[in-house]
mmCIF file of C-alpha atoms in Angstrom:
data_model
loop_
_atom_site.group_PDB
_atom_site.id
_atom_site.type_symbol
_atom_site.label_atom_id
_atom_site.label_comp_id
_atom_site.label_asym_id
_atom_site.label_seq_id
_atom_site.Cartn_x
_atom_site.Cartn_y
_atom_site.Cartn_z
ATOM 1 C CA MET A 1 -15.608 -12.697 -18.346
ATOM 2 C CA ASN A 2 -15.475 -8.974 -18.716
ATOM 3 C CA LEU A 3 -12.990 -7.293 -21.038
ATOM 4 C CA LYS A 4 -11.238 -5.505 -18.164
ATOM 5 C CA LEU A 5 -10.567 -8.625 -16.346
ATOM 6 C CA THR A 6 -9.255 -10.333 -19.596
ATOM 7 C CA LEU A 7 -6.961 -7.427 -20.256
ATOM 8 C CA LEU A 8 -5.755 -7.365 -16.788
ATOM 9 C CA ARG A 9 -4.866 -10.993 -17.028
ATOM 10 C CA ALA A 10 -3.283 -10.565 -20.373
ATOM 11 C CA ALA A 11 -1.086 -7.688 -19.214
ATOM 12 C CA LEU A 12 -0.141 -9.631 -16.048
ATOM 13 C CA ALA A 13 0.864 -12.640 -18.138
ATOM 14 C CA VAL A 14 3.003 -10.660 -20.609
ATOM 15 C CA THR A 15 4.650 -8.933 -17.412
ATOM 16 C CA ALA A 16 5.327 -12.313 -15.874
ATOM 17 C CA ALA A 17 6.672 -13.784 -18.898
ATOM 18 C CA ALA A 18 9.223 -10.932 -19.544
ATOM 19 C CA THR A 19 10.195 -11.077 -15.984
ATOM 20 C CA CYS A 20 10.617 -14.832 -16.202
ATOM 21 C CA ALA A 21 12.771 -14.618 -19.229
ATOM 22 C CA LEU A 22 15.014 -12.169 -17.541
ATOM 23 C CA ALA A 23 15.303 -14.059 -14.310
ATOM 24 C CA SER A 24 15.652 -17.251 -16.229
ATOM 25 C CA HIS A 25 18.785 -15.966 -18.114
ATOM 26 C CA SER A 26 20.283 -14.912 -14.792
ATOM 27 C CA ALA A 27 19.564 -18.277 -13.102
ATOM 28 C CA GLN A 28 20.811 -20.150 -16.051
ATOM 29 C CA ALA A 29 24.096 -18.151 -16.018
ATOM 30 C CA GLN A 30 24.811 -19.647 -12.520
ATOM 31 C CA THR A 31 24.158 -23.291 -13.771
ATOM 32 C CA THR A 32 26.068 -25.246 -16.341
ATOM 33 C CA GLY A 33 26.016 -28.651 -18.024
ATOM 34 C CA PRO A 34 23.263 -30.722 -19.643
ATOM 35 C CA ALA A 35 21.733 -32.000 -16.386
ATOM 36 C CA ALA A 36 21.063 -28.548 -15.142
ATOM 37 C CA LYS A 37 17.274 -28.452 -14.569
ATOM 38 C CA PRO A 38 15.064 -25.672 -15.518
ATOM 39 C CA PRO A 39 14.331 -22.866 -12.976
ATOM 40 C CA ALA A 40 10.832 -22.491 -11.532
ATOM 41 C CA TYR A 41 8.908 -19.484 -10.525
ATOM 42 C CA TYR A 42 6.484 -19.043 -7.649
ATOM 43 C CA LEU A 43 3.901 -16.394 -8.771
ATOM 44 C CA SER A 44 1.375 -14.684 -6.587
ATOM 45 C CA GLU A 45 -1.135 -12.110 -7.779
ATOM 46 C CA PHE A 46 -1.723 -10.451 -4.395
ATOM 47 C CA GLU A 47 -4.293 -8.142 -3.025
ATOM 48 C CA LEU A 48 -3.625 -6.987 0.466
ATOM 49 C CA THR A 49 -6.664 -6.726 2.766
ATOM 50 C CA ASP A 50 -5.255 -6.558 6.200
ATOM 51 C CA PRO A 51 -1.856 -4.518 6.167
ATOM 52 C CA GLU A 52 -1.196 -4.977 9.935
ATOM 53 C CA GLY A 53 -2.066 -8.767 9.808
ATOM 54 C CA ILE A 54 0.332 -9.600 7.024
ATOM 55 C CA ARG A 55 3.353 -8.216 8.995
ATOM 56 C CA PRO A 56 4.458 -11.580 10.731
ATOM 57 C CA TYR A 57 4.121 -13.478 7.321
ATOM 58 C CA SER A 58 6.245 -10.678 5.470
ATOM 59 C CA ALA A 59 8.898 -10.821 8.297
ATOM 60 C CA ALA A 60 9.130 -14.658 8.202
ATOM 61 C CA VAL A 61 8.595 -15.798 4.569
ATOM 62 C CA GLU A 62 11.985 -15.120 3.052
ATOM 63 C CA SER A 63 13.476 -17.212 5.543
ATOM 64 C CA THR A 64 11.269 -20.156 4.622
ATOM 65 C CA PHE A 65 12.171 -20.193 0.949
ATOM 66 C CA THR A 66 15.934 -19.449 1.096
ATOM 67 C CA PRO A 67 16.875 -22.785 2.128
ATOM 68 C CA PHE A 68 15.235 -24.188 -0.873
ATOM 69 C CA GLY A 69 17.382 -21.811 -3.151
ATOM 70 C CA GLY A 70 14.496 -19.391 -3.642
ATOM 71 C CA LYS A 71 15.217 -15.513 -4.255
ATOM 72 C CA TYR A 72 12.768 -12.796 -4.852
ATOM 73 C CA ALA A 73 12.690 -11.657 -8.614
ATOM 74 C CA VAL A 74 9.685 -9.361 -7.983
ATOM 75 C CA ARG A 75 8.274 -8.093 -4.643
ATOM 76 C CA GLY A 76 5.775 -5.589 -5.402
ATOM 77 C CA GLY A 77 7.294 -2.518 -6.666
ATOM 78 C CA LYS A 78 6.082 -0.038 -9.131
ATOM 79 C CA ALA A 79 3.917 -1.420 -12.043
ATOM 80 C CA VAL A 80 3.384 0.401 -15.221
ATOM 81 C CA SER A 81 0.268 -0.605 -16.997
ATOM 82 C CA LEU A 82 0.699 -1.133 -20.638
ATOM 83 C CA GLU A 83 -2.693 -2.691 -21.380
ATOM 84 C CA GLY A 84 -5.372 -2.985 -18.722
ATOM 85 C CA GLU A 85 -4.990 -2.243 -14.986
ATOM 86 C CA PRO A 86 -2.178 -3.910 -13.169
ATOM 87 C CA ASN A 87 -2.922 -6.129 -10.249
ATOM 88 C CA LYS A 88 -2.546 -4.633 -6.627
ATOM 89 C CA ARG A 89 0.803 -6.547 -6.276
ATOM 90 C CA VAL A 90 2.741 -9.310 -7.812
ATOM 91 C CA ILE A 91 5.252 -11.578 -5.994
ATOM 92 C CA MET A 92 7.649 -13.650 -7.877
ATOM 93 C CA ILE A 93 10.214 -16.136 -6.433
ATOM 94 C CA VAL A 94 12.711 -17.945 -8.574
ATOM 95 C CA PHE A 95 13.775 -21.544 -7.607
ATOM 96 C CA PRO A 96 16.631 -23.650 -9.064
ATOM 97 C CA SER A 97 13.913 -26.282 -10.003
ATOM 98 C CA LEU A 98 10.197 -27.075 -9.877
ATOM 99 C CA GLU A 99 11.024 -29.708 -7.348
ATOM 100 C CA GLN A 100 12.640 -27.313 -5.003
ATOM 101 C CA ALA A 101 9.780 -24.639 -5.348
ATOM 102 C CA GLN A 102 7.285 -27.519 -4.643
ATOM 103 C CA ALA A 103 9.239 -28.696 -1.539
ATOM 104 C CA TRP A 104 9.249 -25.156 -0.111
ATOM 105 C CA TYR A 105 5.624 -24.609 -0.650
ATOM 106 C CA ASP A 106 4.962 -28.020 1.095
ATOM 107 C CA SER A 107 7.409 -27.445 4.033
ATOM 108 C CA PRO A 108 6.248 -27.326 7.445
ATOM 109 C CA ARG A 109 8.003 -23.767 7.909
ATOM 110 C CA TYR A 110 6.025 -22.193 5.217
ATOM 111 C CA ARG A 111 2.813 -24.118 5.963
ATOM 112 C CA GLU A 112 2.961 -22.624 9.478
ATOM 113 C CA ILE A 113 2.808 -19.051 8.212
ATOM 114 C CA MET A 114 0.494 -19.612 5.150
ATOM 115 C CA PRO A 115 -2.723 -19.059 7.220
ATOM 116 C CA ILE A 116 -1.419 -15.558 7.854
ATOM 117 C CA ARG A 117 -1.333 -14.869 4.128
ATOM 118 C CA HIS A 118 -4.753 -16.388 3.682
ATOM 119 C CA ARG A 119 -6.394 -14.177 6.407
ATOM 120 C CA SER A 120 -4.608 -11.040 5.351
ATOM 121 C CA ALA A 121 -4.904 -11.055 1.453
ATOM 122 C CA GLN A 122 -6.593 -12.391 -1.566
ATOM 123 C CA SER A 123 -4.186 -14.056 -3.760
ATOM 124 C CA ARG A 124 -3.902 -16.276 -6.866
ATOM 125 C CA VAL A 125 -0.774 -18.399 -6.473
ATOM 126 C CA PHE A 126 0.845 -20.982 -8.767
ATOM 127 C CA ILE A 127 4.308 -22.463 -9.570
ATOM 128 C CA MET A 128 5.540 -22.261 -13.074
ATOM 129 C CA GLU A 129 8.523 -24.008 -14.604
ATOM 130 C CA GLY A 130 10.805 -21.884 -16.671
ATOM 131 C CA PHE A 131 13.083 -23.079 -19.599
ATOM 132 C CA ALA A 132 16.622 -24.142 -19.661
ATOM 133 C CA ASN A 133 18.813 -22.457 -22.360
#
């Protein structure tokens, strides 16, 4: 693996971890008790290849994840490179639990629009469990 790609991934991981920690603190402030599940994060490293083609996905995606308790934590925005070059775009959605994040991703409404994203962008997508304080 080349050094530039390694540094890029390291910088993205540090950025994601810091954002997760801040979002986790906010999410945890809204839940109480020992039974509270840790939040989960949908992360997408996103490079747009068809700006016009992605419009229907962009218009519909938020309405697919809000019923599962999802909220944007990061949706593009300005990236300041500290080490390596930043990815084109990072999307982070926080969910109350890993189960709710997975249920959204597997939901018929999201699966219906997912092919639009696949046609219009290259992305690396994963769900990551946070931690409960």
